[in-house]
mmCIF file of C-alpha atoms in Angstrom:
data_model
loop_
_atom_site.group_PDB
_atom_site.id
_atom_site.type_symbol
_atom_site.label_atom_id
_atom_site.label_comp_id
_atom_site.label_asym_id
_atom_site.label_seq_id
_atom_site.Cartn_x
_atom_site.Cartn_y
_atom_site.Cartn_z
ATOM 1 C CA UNK A 43 74.650 101.147 3.769
ATOM 2 C CA UNK A 44 71.349 101.172 5.611
ATOM 3 C CA UNK A 45 71.183 99.709 9.138
ATOM 4 C CA UNK A 46 69.667 96.224 9.790
ATOM 5 C CA UNK A 47 65.950 96.279 10.632
ATOM 6 C CA UNK A 48 65.648 92.463 11.171
ATOM 7 C CA UNK A 49 67.187 92.017 14.649
ATOM 8 C CA UNK A 50 66.890 89.284 17.224
ATOM 9 C CA UNK A 51 65.107 91.677 19.524
ATOM 10 C CA UNK A 52 62.630 92.546 16.865
ATOM 11 C CA UNK A 53 61.986 88.893 16.135
ATOM 12 C CA UNK A 54 61.491 88.104 19.841
ATOM 13 C CA UNK A 55 58.879 90.800 20.081
ATOM 14 C CA UNK A 56 56.777 88.907 17.566
ATOM 15 C CA UNK A 57 56.363 85.977 19.988
ATOM 16 C CA UNK A 58 53.352 86.037 22.238
ATOM 17 C CA UNK A 59 54.712 85.040 25.703
ATOM 18 C CA UNK A 60 51.291 84.342 27.016
ATOM 19 C CA UNK A 61 50.348 81.731 24.417
ATOM 20 C CA UNK A 62 50.071 78.986 27.046
ATOM 21 C CA UNK A 63 47.299 80.889 28.806
ATOM 22 C CA UNK A 64 45.051 80.708 25.827
ATOM 23 C CA UNK A 65 42.626 77.690 25.707
ATOM 24 C CA UNK A 66 43.778 74.807 23.453
ATOM 25 C CA UNK A 67 42.135 71.400 22.817
ATOM 26 C CA UNK A 68 45.394 69.433 23.408
ATOM 27 C CA UNK A 69 46.050 71.051 26.717
ATOM 28 C CA UNK A 70 42.426 70.738 27.805
ATOM 29 C CA UNK A 71 42.380 66.989 27.151
ATOM 30 C CA UNK A 72 45.720 66.464 28.802
ATOM 31 C CA UNK A 73 44.316 68.083 31.970
ATOM 32 C CA UNK A 74 41.078 66.092 31.776
ATOM 33 C CA UNK A 75 42.939 62.824 31.326
ATOM 34 C CA UNK A 76 45.460 63.496 34.077
ATOM 35 C CA UNK A 77 42.548 63.879 36.498
ATOM 36 C CA UNK A 78 40.199 61.314 35.038
ATOM 37 C CA UNK A 79 42.657 58.417 34.747
ATOM 38 C CA UNK A 80 43.679 58.297 38.429
ATOM 39 C CA UNK A 81 40.023 58.685 39.386
ATOM 40 C CA UNK A 82 38.954 55.820 37.154
ATOM 41 C CA UNK A 83 41.760 53.643 38.449
ATOM 42 C CA UNK A 84 40.830 54.396 42.029
ATOM 43 C CA UNK A 85 37.158 53.639 41.255
ATOM 44 C CA UNK A 86 38.128 50.358 39.568
ATOM 45 C CA UNK A 87 40.380 49.338 42.475
ATOM 46 C CA UNK A 88 37.585 50.211 44.898
ATOM 47 C CA UNK A 89 35.087 48.188 42.948
ATOM 48 C CA UNK A 90 37.395 45.140 42.712
ATOM 49 C CA UNK A 91 38.127 45.389 46.452
ATOM 50 C CA UNK A 92 34.451 45.630 47.309
ATOM 51 C CA UNK A 93 33.843 42.462 45.270
ATOM 52 C CA UNK A 94 36.744 40.637 47.012
ATOM 53 C CA UNK A 95 38.771 40.324 43.879
ATOM 54 C CA UNK A 96 42.630 40.431 44.136
ATOM 55 C CA UNK A 97 43.235 40.427 40.410
ATOM 56 C CA UNK A 98 44.607 44.007 40.339
ATOM 57 C CA UNK A 99 47.491 42.975 42.534
ATOM 58 C CA UNK A 100 48.378 39.707 40.733
ATOM 59 C CA UNK A 101 51.351 39.434 38.460
ATOM 60 C CA UNK A 102 49.538 37.039 36.187
ATOM 61 C CA UNK A 103 47.758 33.704 36.093
ATOM 62 C CA UNK A 104 49.269 30.972 38.248
ATOM 63 C CA UNK A 105 50.533 27.614 37.042
ATOM 64 C CA UNK A 106 48.099 24.713 36.568
ATOM 65 C CA UNK A 107 49.575 23.007 39.679
ATOM 66 C CA UNK A 108 48.545 25.953 41.888
ATOM 67 C CA UNK A 109 45.174 26.757 40.261
ATOM 68 C CA UNK A 110 43.449 24.822 43.062
ATOM 69 C CA UNK A 111 44.155 27.816 45.340
ATOM 70 C CA UNK A 112 42.111 30.095 43.108
ATOM 71 C CA UNK A 113 42.509 33.695 44.306
ATOM 72 C CA UNK A 114 43.619 32.767 47.818
ATOM 73 C CA UNK A 115 46.906 34.566 47.460
ATOM 74 C CA UNK A 116 47.516 34.367 51.239
ATOM 75 C CA UNK A 117 48.047 30.639 50.903
ATOM 76 C CA UNK A 118 51.500 31.266 49.561
ATOM 77 C CA UNK A 119 52.239 35.025 49.974
ATOM 78 C CA UNK A 120 53.210 36.375 53.376
ATOM 79 C CA UNK A 121 53.244 40.085 54.088
ATOM 80 C CA UNK A 122 56.416 41.140 55.838
ATOM 81 C CA UNK A 123 56.709 43.931 58.390
ATOM 82 C CA UNK A 124 56.669 47.495 56.907
ATOM 83 C CA UNK A 125 56.564 46.111 53.353
ATOM 84 C CA UNK A 126 53.876 46.360 50.722
ATOM 85 C CA UNK A 127 54.797 43.269 48.698
ATOM 86 C CA UNK A 128 53.746 39.922 49.962
ATOM 87 C CA UNK A 129 56.668 37.524 49.430
ATOM 88 C CA UNK A 130 56.594 33.742 49.035
ATOM 89 C CA UNK A 131 58.973 32.198 51.574
ATOM 90 C CA UNK A 132 60.600 28.810 51.326
ATOM 91 C CA UNK A 133 58.633 27.749 54.390
ATOM 92 C CA UNK A 134 55.433 28.281 52.541
ATOM 93 C CA UNK A 135 56.598 26.072 49.687
ATOM 94 C CA UNK A 136 57.737 23.381 52.132
ATOM 95 C CA UNK A 137 54.369 23.247 53.720
ATOM 96 C CA UNK A 138 53.135 21.360 50.618
ATOM 97 C CA UNK A 139 56.321 20.252 48.861
ATOM 98 C CA UNK A 140 59.313 18.352 50.126
ATOM 99 C CA UNK A 141 62.505 19.808 48.699
ATOM 100 C CA UNK A 142 65.511 17.561 49.416
ATOM 101 C CA UNK A 143 68.857 19.338 49.026
ATOM 102 C CA UNK A 144 70.669 19.325 45.705
ATOM 103 C CA UNK A 145 74.127 18.619 47.094
ATOM 104 C CA UNK A 146 75.149 18.403 50.698
ATOM 105 C CA UNK A 147 78.305 20.433 50.140
ATOM 106 C CA UNK A 148 77.055 23.086 47.738
ATOM 107 C CA UNK A 149 78.207 26.662 48.486
ATOM 108 C CA UNK A 150 74.770 28.252 48.434
ATOM 109 C CA UNK A 151 71.165 27.179 48.050
ATOM 110 C CA UNK A 152 68.768 29.350 46.034
ATOM 111 C CA UNK A 153 65.286 30.174 47.199
ATOM 112 C CA UNK A 154 62.494 28.149 45.760
ATOM 113 C CA UNK A 155 61.014 31.131 43.935
ATOM 114 C CA UNK A 156 64.448 31.916 42.472
ATOM 115 C CA UNK A 157 64.096 28.974 40.040
ATOM 116 C CA UNK A 158 60.357 28.216 40.031
ATOM 117 C CA UNK A 159 58.822 31.387 38.682
ATOM 118 C CA UNK A 160 55.057 31.649 39.206
ATOM 119 C CA UNK A 161 52.434 33.862 37.499
ATOM 120 C CA UNK A 162 53.517 33.021 34.007
ATOM 121 C CA UNK A 163 50.485 30.987 33.071
ATOM 122 C CA UNK A 164 49.698 27.299 33.017
ATOM 123 C CA UNK A 165 53.293 26.142 32.642
ATOM 124 C CA UNK A 166 55.300 23.434 34.321
ATOM 125 C CA UNK A 167 57.186 25.001 37.253
ATOM 126 C CA UNK A 168 59.978 22.452 36.930
ATOM 127 C CA UNK A 169 60.727 23.863 33.442
ATOM 128 C CA UNK A 170 63.453 26.139 34.752
ATOM 129 C CA UNK A 171 65.597 28.247 32.422
ATOM 130 C CA UNK A 172 69.147 27.203 31.715
ATOM 131 C CA UNK A 173 70.441 30.370 33.228
ATOM 132 C CA UNK A 174 69.048 29.338 36.666
ATOM 133 C CA UNK A 175 71.273 26.250 36.539
ATOM 134 C CA UNK A 176 74.292 28.030 35.014
ATOM 135 C CA UNK A 177 74.434 30.626 37.778
ATOM 136 C CA UNK A 178 76.009 27.911 39.927
ATOM 137 C CA UNK A 179 77.106 25.258 37.482
ATOM 138 C CA UNK A 180 79.487 27.545 35.616
ATOM 139 C CA UNK A 181 81.634 27.463 38.765
ATOM 140 C CA UNK A 182 81.126 24.214 40.644
ATOM 141 C CA UNK A 183 82.925 25.108 43.795
ATOM 142 C CA UNK A 184 82.140 23.061 46.886
ATOM 143 C CA UNK A 185 82.517 23.562 50.622
ATOM 144 C CA UNK A 186 85.010 20.705 50.616
ATOM 145 C CA UNK A 187 87.035 22.060 47.668
ATOM 146 C CA UNK A 188 86.711 18.686 45.923
ATOM 147 C CA UNK A 189 85.011 18.451 42.501
ATOM 148 C CA UNK A 190 82.459 15.658 42.089
ATOM 149 C CA UNK A 191 81.569 16.167 38.395
ATOM 150 C CA UNK A 192 83.542 18.838 36.667
ATOM 151 C CA UNK A 193 84.845 22.311 37.277
ATOM 152 C CA UNK A 194 82.206 23.861 35.071
ATOM 153 C CA UNK A 195 79.056 22.653 33.300
ATOM 154 C CA UNK A 196 77.312 24.857 30.787
ATOM 155 C CA UNK A 197 75.025 24.422 27.829
ATOM 156 C CA UNK A 198 74.409 20.846 26.567
ATOM 157 C CA UNK A 199 75.930 21.522 23.155
ATOM 158 C CA UNK A 200 78.949 23.660 24.144
ATOM 159 C CA UNK A 201 80.032 23.098 27.704
ATOM 160 C CA UNK A 202 78.582 19.823 28.980
ATOM 161 C CA UNK A 203 81.133 17.151 29.936
ATOM 162 C CA UNK A 204 81.035 13.577 28.544
ATOM 163 C CA UNK A 205 78.655 11.231 30.327
ATOM 164 C CA UNK A 206 80.450 9.468 33.132
ATOM 165 C CA UNK A 207 79.444 6.052 31.763
ATOM 166 C CA UNK A 208 81.332 6.834 28.559
ATOM 167 C CA UNK A 209 84.464 8.465 29.859
ATOM 168 C CA UNK A 210 87.804 6.884 29.245
ATOM 169 C CA UNK A 211 88.291 3.702 31.209
ATOM 170 C CA UNK A 212 84.598 3.196 32.096
ATOM 171 C CA UNK A 213 83.645 -0.472 32.158
ATOM 172 C CA UNK A 214 80.564 -2.451 33.040
ATOM 173 C CA UNK A 215 81.325 -4.089 36.409
ATOM 174 C CA UNK A 216 78.535 -6.660 36.216
ATOM 175 C CA UNK A 217 79.651 -10.144 37.256
ATOM 176 C CA UNK A 218 77.813 -11.969 34.459
ATOM 177 C CA UNK A 219 78.914 -13.782 31.296
ATOM 178 C CA UNK A 220 76.874 -12.368 28.486
ATOM 179 C CA UNK A 221 77.547 -11.785 24.792
ATOM 180 C CA UNK A 222 75.140 -9.498 22.990
ATOM 181 C CA UNK A 223 76.578 -10.388 19.580
ATOM 182 C CA UNK A 224 75.719 -14.052 19.906
ATOM 183 C CA UNK A 225 72.176 -13.355 21.070
ATOM 184 C CA UNK A 226 71.541 -10.960 18.114
ATOM 185 C CA UNK A 227 72.330 -13.642 15.461
ATOM 186 C CA UNK A 228 69.697 -15.081 13.234
ATOM 187 C CA UNK A 229 68.302 -18.634 13.695
ATOM 188 C CA UNK A 230 69.144 -19.088 17.324
ATOM 189 C CA UNK A 231 68.145 -22.378 18.906
ATOM 190 C CA UNK A 232 64.957 -21.716 20.769
ATOM 191 C CA UNK A 233 62.518 -23.908 22.703
ATOM 192 C CA UNK A 234 60.141 -24.099 19.741
ATOM 193 C CA UNK A 235 62.846 -24.198 17.045
ATOM 194 C CA UNK A 236 64.949 -21.528 15.363
ATOM 195 C CA UNK A 237 64.235 -18.016 16.677
ATOM 196 C CA UNK A 238 65.508 -14.464 16.318
ATOM 197 C CA UNK A 239 65.816 -11.999 19.097
ATOM 198 C CA UNK A 240 65.182 -8.249 19.030
ATOM 199 C CA UNK A 241 66.180 -5.645 21.503
ATOM 200 C CA UNK A 242 62.577 -5.509 22.781
ATOM 201 C CA UNK A 243 62.557 -9.262 23.341
ATOM 202 C CA UNK A 244 64.458 -8.647 26.584
ATOM 203 C CA UNK A 245 64.408 -4.893 27.137
ATOM 204 C CA UNK A 246 61.059 -3.327 27.716
ATOM 205 C CA UNK A 247 61.115 0.331 26.503
ATOM 206 C CA UNK A 248 58.788 3.198 27.416
ATOM 207 C CA UNK A 249 59.562 3.043 31.110
ATOM 208 C CA UNK A 250 61.667 5.176 33.356
ATOM 209 C CA UNK A 251 63.907 3.533 34.112
ATOM 210 C CA UNK A 252 64.037 0.623 31.687
ATOM 211 C CA UNK A 253 62.404 -2.523 33.082
ATOM 212 C CA UNK A 254 65.104 -4.885 34.511
ATOM 213 C CA UNK A 255 66.069 -8.064 32.666
ATOM 214 C CA UNK A 256 65.260 -11.136 34.697
ATOM 215 C CA UNK A 257 65.911 -14.815 34.172
ATOM 216 C CA UNK A 258 62.271 -15.773 34.615
ATOM 217 C CA UNK A 259 60.961 -13.263 32.033
ATOM 218 C CA UNK A 260 63.755 -13.081 29.498
ATOM 219 C CA UNK A 261 66.107 -16.122 29.782
ATOM 220 C CA UNK A 262 64.171 -19.173 30.966
ATOM 221 C CA UNK A 263 62.448 -19.813 27.579
ATOM 222 C CA UNK A 264 65.769 -20.508 25.841
ATOM 223 C CA UNK A 265 67.891 -21.554 28.893
ATOM 224 C CA UNK A 266 65.746 -23.868 31.007
ATOM 225 C CA UNK A 267 67.545 -25.276 34.103
ATOM 226 C CA UNK A 268 67.001 -28.960 33.471
ATOM 227 C CA UNK A 269 68.984 -31.015 35.983
ATOM 228 C CA UNK A 270 68.167 -34.690 35.355
ATOM 229 C CA UNK A 271 67.300 -36.571 32.164
ATOM 230 C CA UNK A 272 64.649 -38.641 33.998
ATOM 231 C CA UNK A 273 62.769 -35.654 35.347
ATOM 232 C CA UNK A 274 60.756 -33.262 33.212
ATOM 233 C CA UNK A 275 61.177 -30.287 35.610
ATOM 234 C CA UNK A 276 63.616 -27.449 35.903
ATOM 235 C CA UNK A 277 65.583 -26.198 38.944
ATOM 236 C CA UNK A 278 64.581 -22.863 40.386
ATOM 237 C CA UNK A 279 66.671 -19.833 39.609
ATOM 238 C CA UNK A 280 67.197 -19.136 43.302
ATOM 239 C CA UNK A 281 69.610 -19.464 46.192
ATOM 240 C CA UNK A 282 71.859 -22.568 46.155
ATOM 241 C CA UNK A 283 70.138 -23.940 49.328
ATOM 242 C CA UNK A 284 66.722 -23.735 47.702
ATOM 243 C CA UNK A 285 68.088 -25.265 44.452
ATOM 244 C CA UNK A 286 69.466 -28.265 46.372
ATOM 245 C CA UNK A 287 66.263 -28.689 48.376
ATOM 246 C CA UNK A 288 63.989 -28.577 45.305
ATOM 247 C CA UNK A 289 66.066 -30.938 43.198
ATOM 248 C CA UNK A 290 66.415 -33.513 46.031
ATOM 249 C CA UNK A 291 62.659 -33.359 46.680
ATOM 250 C CA UNK A 292 62.011 -33.918 42.971
ATOM 251 C CA UNK A 293 64.322 -36.938 42.975
ATOM 252 C CA UNK A 294 62.639 -38.407 46.020
ATOM 253 C CA UNK A 295 59.242 -38.059 44.459
ATOM 254 C CA UNK A 296 60.404 -39.590 41.202
ATOM 255 C CA UNK A 297 61.990 -42.668 42.756
ATOM 256 C CA UNK A 298 59.013 -43.174 45.012
ATOM 257 C CA UNK A 299 56.809 -43.402 41.901
ATOM 258 C CA UNK A 300 59.375 -45.352 39.847
ATOM 259 C CA UNK A 301 61.179 -47.788 42.252
ATOM 260 C CA UNK A 302 62.288 -49.964 39.381
ATOM 261 C CA UNK A 303 64.705 -47.281 38.272
ATOM 262 C CA UNK A 304 66.999 -48.163 41.177
ATOM 263 C CA UNK A 305 70.177 -49.793 39.828
ATOM 264 C CA UNK A 306 69.363 -48.949 36.138
ATOM 265 C CA UNK A 307 72.008 -46.949 34.219
ATOM 266 C CA UNK A 308 71.004 -43.764 32.463
ATOM 267 C CA UNK A 309 70.744 -44.004 28.694
ATOM 268 C CA UNK A 310 73.679 -42.467 26.830
ATOM 269 C CA UNK A 311 72.505 -39.697 24.528
ATOM 270 C CA UNK A 312 75.198 -38.781 22.057
ATOM 271 C CA UNK A 313 78.763 -37.795 22.906
ATOM 272 C CA UNK A 314 79.514 -37.398 26.586
ATOM 273 C CA UNK A 315 80.936 -33.929 27.340
ATOM 274 C CA UNK A 316 84.372 -33.759 29.007
ATOM 275 C CA UNK A 317 83.019 -32.046 32.172
ATOM 276 C CA UNK A 318 79.916 -34.218 32.402
ATOM 277 C CA UNK A 319 79.396 -35.703 35.924
ATOM 278 C CA UNK A 320 80.912 -39.061 36.635
ATOM 279 C CA UNK A 321 78.610 -42.095 36.495
ATOM 280 C CA UNK A 322 76.680 -42.824 39.658
ATOM 281 C CA UNK A 323 78.077 -45.655 41.888
ATOM 282 C CA UNK A 324 75.904 -48.719 42.307
ATOM 283 C CA UNK A 325 72.951 -48.157 44.632
ATOM 284 C CA UNK A 326 70.555 -50.600 46.314
ATOM 285 C CA UNK A 327 67.942 -48.429 48.094
ATOM 286 C CA UNK A 328 65.894 -45.371 47.309
ATOM 287 C CA UNK A 329 67.748 -43.251 49.825
ATOM 288 C CA UNK A 330 71.089 -44.171 48.274
ATOM 289 C CA UNK A 331 69.677 -43.469 44.812
ATOM 290 C CA UNK A 332 68.454 -39.970 45.892
ATOM 291 C CA UNK A 333 71.775 -39.206 47.703
ATOM 292 C CA UNK A 334 73.931 -40.227 44.772
ATOM 293 C CA UNK A 335 71.668 -38.604 42.240
ATOM 294 C CA UNK A 336 71.546 -35.328 44.179
ATOM 295 C CA UNK A 337 75.346 -35.195 44.330
ATOM 296 C CA UNK A 338 75.493 -35.762 40.582
ATOM 297 C CA UNK A 339 72.856 -33.088 39.933
ATOM 298 C CA UNK A 340 74.729 -30.542 42.066
ATOM 299 C CA UNK A 341 78.005 -31.140 40.159
ATOM 300 C CA UNK A 342 76.171 -30.706 36.819
ATOM 301 C CA UNK A 343 74.367 -27.484 37.870
ATOM 302 C CA UNK A 344 77.234 -25.666 39.574
ATOM 303 C CA UNK A 345 80.057 -26.785 37.193
ATOM 304 C CA UNK A 346 78.225 -26.334 33.894
ATOM 305 C CA UNK A 347 74.570 -25.112 33.799
ATOM 306 C CA UNK A 348 74.764 -22.206 36.260
ATOM 307 C CA UNK A 349 78.412 -21.478 35.457
ATOM 308 C CA UNK A 350 77.551 -20.702 31.873
ATOM 309 C CA UNK A 351 76.394 -17.266 33.041
ATOM 310 C CA UNK A 352 77.351 -16.938 36.705
ATOM 311 C CA UNK A 353 80.582 -16.924 38.669
ATOM 312 C CA UNK A 354 80.450 -19.816 41.143
ATOM 313 C CA UNK A 355 82.555 -20.017 44.318
ATOM 314 C CA UNK A 356 82.814 -23.642 45.425
ATOM 315 C CA UNK A 357 82.461 -23.901 49.193
ATOM 316 C CA UNK A 358 80.799 -26.556 51.361
ATOM 317 C CA UNK A 359 78.113 -27.443 52.035
ATOM 318 C CA UNK A 360 76.685 -25.489 49.001
ATOM 319 C CA UNK A 361 78.446 -23.251 46.558
ATOM 320 C CA UNK A 362 78.079 -19.450 46.458
ATOM 321 C CA UNK A 363 76.819 -17.532 43.425
ATOM 322 C CA UNK A 364 78.674 -14.246 43.195
ATOM 323 C CA UNK A 365 76.105 -11.402 42.971
ATOM 324 C CA UNK A 366 75.727 -10.181 39.394
ATOM 325 C CA UNK A 367 75.865 -6.472 40.318
ATOM 326 C CA UNK A 368 73.888 -5.463 37.257
ATOM 327 C CA UNK A 369 73.136 -1.761 37.245
ATOM 328 C CA UNK A 370 69.553 -0.647 37.276
ATOM 329 C CA UNK A 371 70.491 2.735 35.807
ATOM 330 C CA UNK A 372 73.628 3.939 34.115
ATOM 331 C CA UNK A 373 72.875 7.598 34.553
ATOM 332 C CA UNK A 374 71.376 7.954 38.070
ATOM 333 C CA UNK A 375 71.462 11.762 37.942
ATOM 334 C CA UNK A 376 69.629 11.972 34.674
ATOM 335 C CA UNK A 377 66.125 11.218 33.495
ATOM 336 C CA UNK A 378 65.381 9.516 30.169
ATOM 337 C CA UNK A 379 62.152 8.467 28.551
ATOM 338 C CA UNK A 380 62.446 5.720 25.992
ATOM 339 C CA UNK A 381 58.821 6.273 24.964
ATOM 340 C CA UNK A 382 59.701 9.708 23.656
ATOM 341 C CA UNK A 383 62.460 8.201 21.500
ATOM 342 C CA UNK A 384 60.551 5.220 20.154
ATOM 343 C CA UNK A 385 60.803 6.464 16.557
ATOM 344 C CA UNK A 386 64.573 5.814 16.699
ATOM 345 C CA UNK A 387 65.964 2.261 16.380
ATOM 346 C CA UNK A 388 67.742 0.893 19.448
ATOM 347 C CA UNK A 389 70.952 0.243 17.604
ATOM 348 C CA UNK A 390 71.159 3.943 16.530
ATOM 349 C CA UNK A 391 72.219 4.692 20.102
ATOM 350 C CA UNK A 392 73.318 1.349 21.579
ATOM 351 C CA UNK A 393 76.117 -0.639 19.937
ATOM 352 C CA UNK A 394 74.855 -4.040 21.186
ATOM 353 C CA UNK A 395 75.072 -5.906 17.886
ATOM 354 C CA UNK A 396 78.835 -6.011 17.965
ATOM 355 C CA UNK A 397 79.373 -6.269 21.703
ATOM 356 C CA UNK A 398 81.031 -9.533 22.841
ATOM 357 C CA UNK A 399 82.060 -8.637 26.428
ATOM 358 C CA UNK A 400 79.913 -8.018 29.430
ATOM 359 C CA UNK A 401 82.386 -5.204 30.385
ATOM 360 C CA UNK A 402 81.324 -3.220 27.324
ATOM 361 C CA UNK A 403 79.312 -0.106 28.244
ATOM 362 C CA UNK A 404 76.526 0.044 25.693
ATOM 363 C CA UNK A 405 75.308 3.517 26.544
ATOM 364 C CA UNK A 406 75.448 6.312 23.925
ATOM 365 C CA UNK A 407 77.968 9.081 24.200
ATOM 366 C CA UNK A 408 76.993 12.759 24.520
ATOM 367 C CA UNK A 409 77.880 13.171 20.810
ATOM 368 C CA UNK A 410 75.059 10.764 19.943
ATOM 369 C CA UNK A 411 72.449 12.792 21.843
ATOM 370 C CA UNK A 412 73.765 16.042 20.404
ATOM 371 C CA UNK A 413 72.839 14.931 16.908
ATOM 372 C CA UNK A 414 69.216 15.636 17.696
ATOM 373 C CA UNK A 415 69.343 17.882 20.766
ATOM 374 C CA UNK A 416 70.710 21.086 19.307
ATOM 375 C CA UNK A 417 70.656 24.750 20.172
ATOM 376 C CA UNK A 418 69.087 26.334 17.142
ATOM 377 C CA UNK A 419 66.988 23.537 15.691
ATOM 378 C CA UNK A 420 65.998 20.044 16.645
ATOM 379 C CA UNK A 421 64.914 18.567 19.993
ATOM 380 C CA UNK A 422 65.127 20.560 23.250
ATOM 381 C CA UNK A 423 68.402 20.728 25.091
ATOM 382 C CA UNK A 424 67.377 22.516 28.288
ATOM 383 C CA UNK A 425 68.856 21.266 31.617
ATOM 384 C CA UNK A 426 65.509 20.208 33.092
ATOM 385 C CA UNK A 427 64.805 17.889 30.144
ATOM 386 C CA UNK A 428 67.252 15.409 31.604
ATOM 387 C CA UNK A 429 68.056 16.562 35.122
ATOM 388 C CA UNK A 430 66.342 17.182 38.361
ATOM 389 C CA UNK A 431 67.688 19.698 40.889
ATOM 390 C CA UNK A 432 66.416 17.970 44.049
ATOM 391 C CA UNK A 433 67.800 14.643 45.258
ATOM 392 C CA UNK A 434 64.478 12.798 45.426
ATOM 393 C CA UNK A 435 66.096 9.703 46.870
ATOM 394 C CA UNK A 436 66.282 11.701 50.146
ATOM 395 C CA UNK A 437 62.679 12.784 49.926
ATOM 396 C CA UNK A 438 60.577 12.636 53.075
ATOM 397 C CA UNK A 439 56.784 12.447 53.490
ATOM 398 C CA UNK A 440 55.160 15.812 53.634
ATOM 399 C CA UNK A 441 52.687 16.484 56.444
ATOM 400 C CA UNK A 442 49.572 18.010 54.749
ATOM 401 C CA UNK A 443 49.036 21.604 55.637
ATOM 402 C CA UNK A 444 45.501 21.994 54.275
ATOM 403 C CA UNK A 445 42.153 20.158 54.269
ATOM 404 C CA UNK A 446 39.658 20.195 51.397
ATOM 405 C CA UNK A 447 37.579 22.998 52.920
ATOM 406 C CA UNK A 448 40.553 25.191 53.147
ATOM 407 C CA UNK A 449 41.472 24.590 49.505
ATOM 408 C CA UNK A 450 38.042 24.900 48.023
ATOM 409 C CA UNK A 451 36.127 27.464 50.192
#
């Protein structure tokens, strides 16, 4: 058997070990580019620096709120000692913006730039990502050890607790006698005849918060405070002292213009109610007429007319109307825009048509909101859509740190 002639050594001798020394287009271009690219970059940086441009060092365009600064990076960025990067400190943000604390007893407070990320284009800086909130809200520990909301709050659709207004046992504490069901019936007795009320008759949408319901704007047209059949005037919806003063003055003016009314009995109009004021005692002078009539008016107002809606505490010399304590907002820690929801009927979210008691809480539950605000499709469900981090009720005026020349020149 003949010996092998194809050996590894023989094969290795076929390889030219100096191949890399021979010129080759690929290696030539690699050398040229490795030299030319840094040179071109340096030339570009030099040209930009000569022109005063700071674009090469920017992470991207700033938000629309900060575009007034133009390329004046030093307005926000402060270069630290022995560092190349110019950081944005909280003090620089606070020179233009007040940032009230989130919670007085929170464990830690993130930096402004930790949640409000700049250089991402013309976006709204308050549009923070859910993960920025969940970093703390997934474990709501406090310095006092006492929970104020829940132990953990996560995504709106999976880990958000029920609204406080709709939790078990929640009741409307307003001291007012009001029945929504009666007011939503057809053919109500109105000032100009039969009428029908809609939600928007009393509740003005499109505002944040909803405009308050007042007697003058929403109740007076159907519930005028007439106090005497002889006088075509209504009592003011005001403090008892002012009501007494106004009605007494109206009676004095009437009897001065109609002295013949002294001693005349009032005409009987239909069946007399059980709680109707007793007939006036005989009077001989205008002063006696006013005094007796005023006492009768006060009994009528405070025992019937005003008591129809209010709780009255009888105490001399004038009664006391218990404050109604009507809430201006049911969700003080959330933000809601009725204008953005105007395509949805009021009764889709608020069960007012069947409500008979003032103590009924007519706010929607979280399940109602989740029908539209979903993760994968539907309306947005990010935290910032409804919540604000800062407690703006504690906001303080900011002392301006710039003048127009500093901002524009």
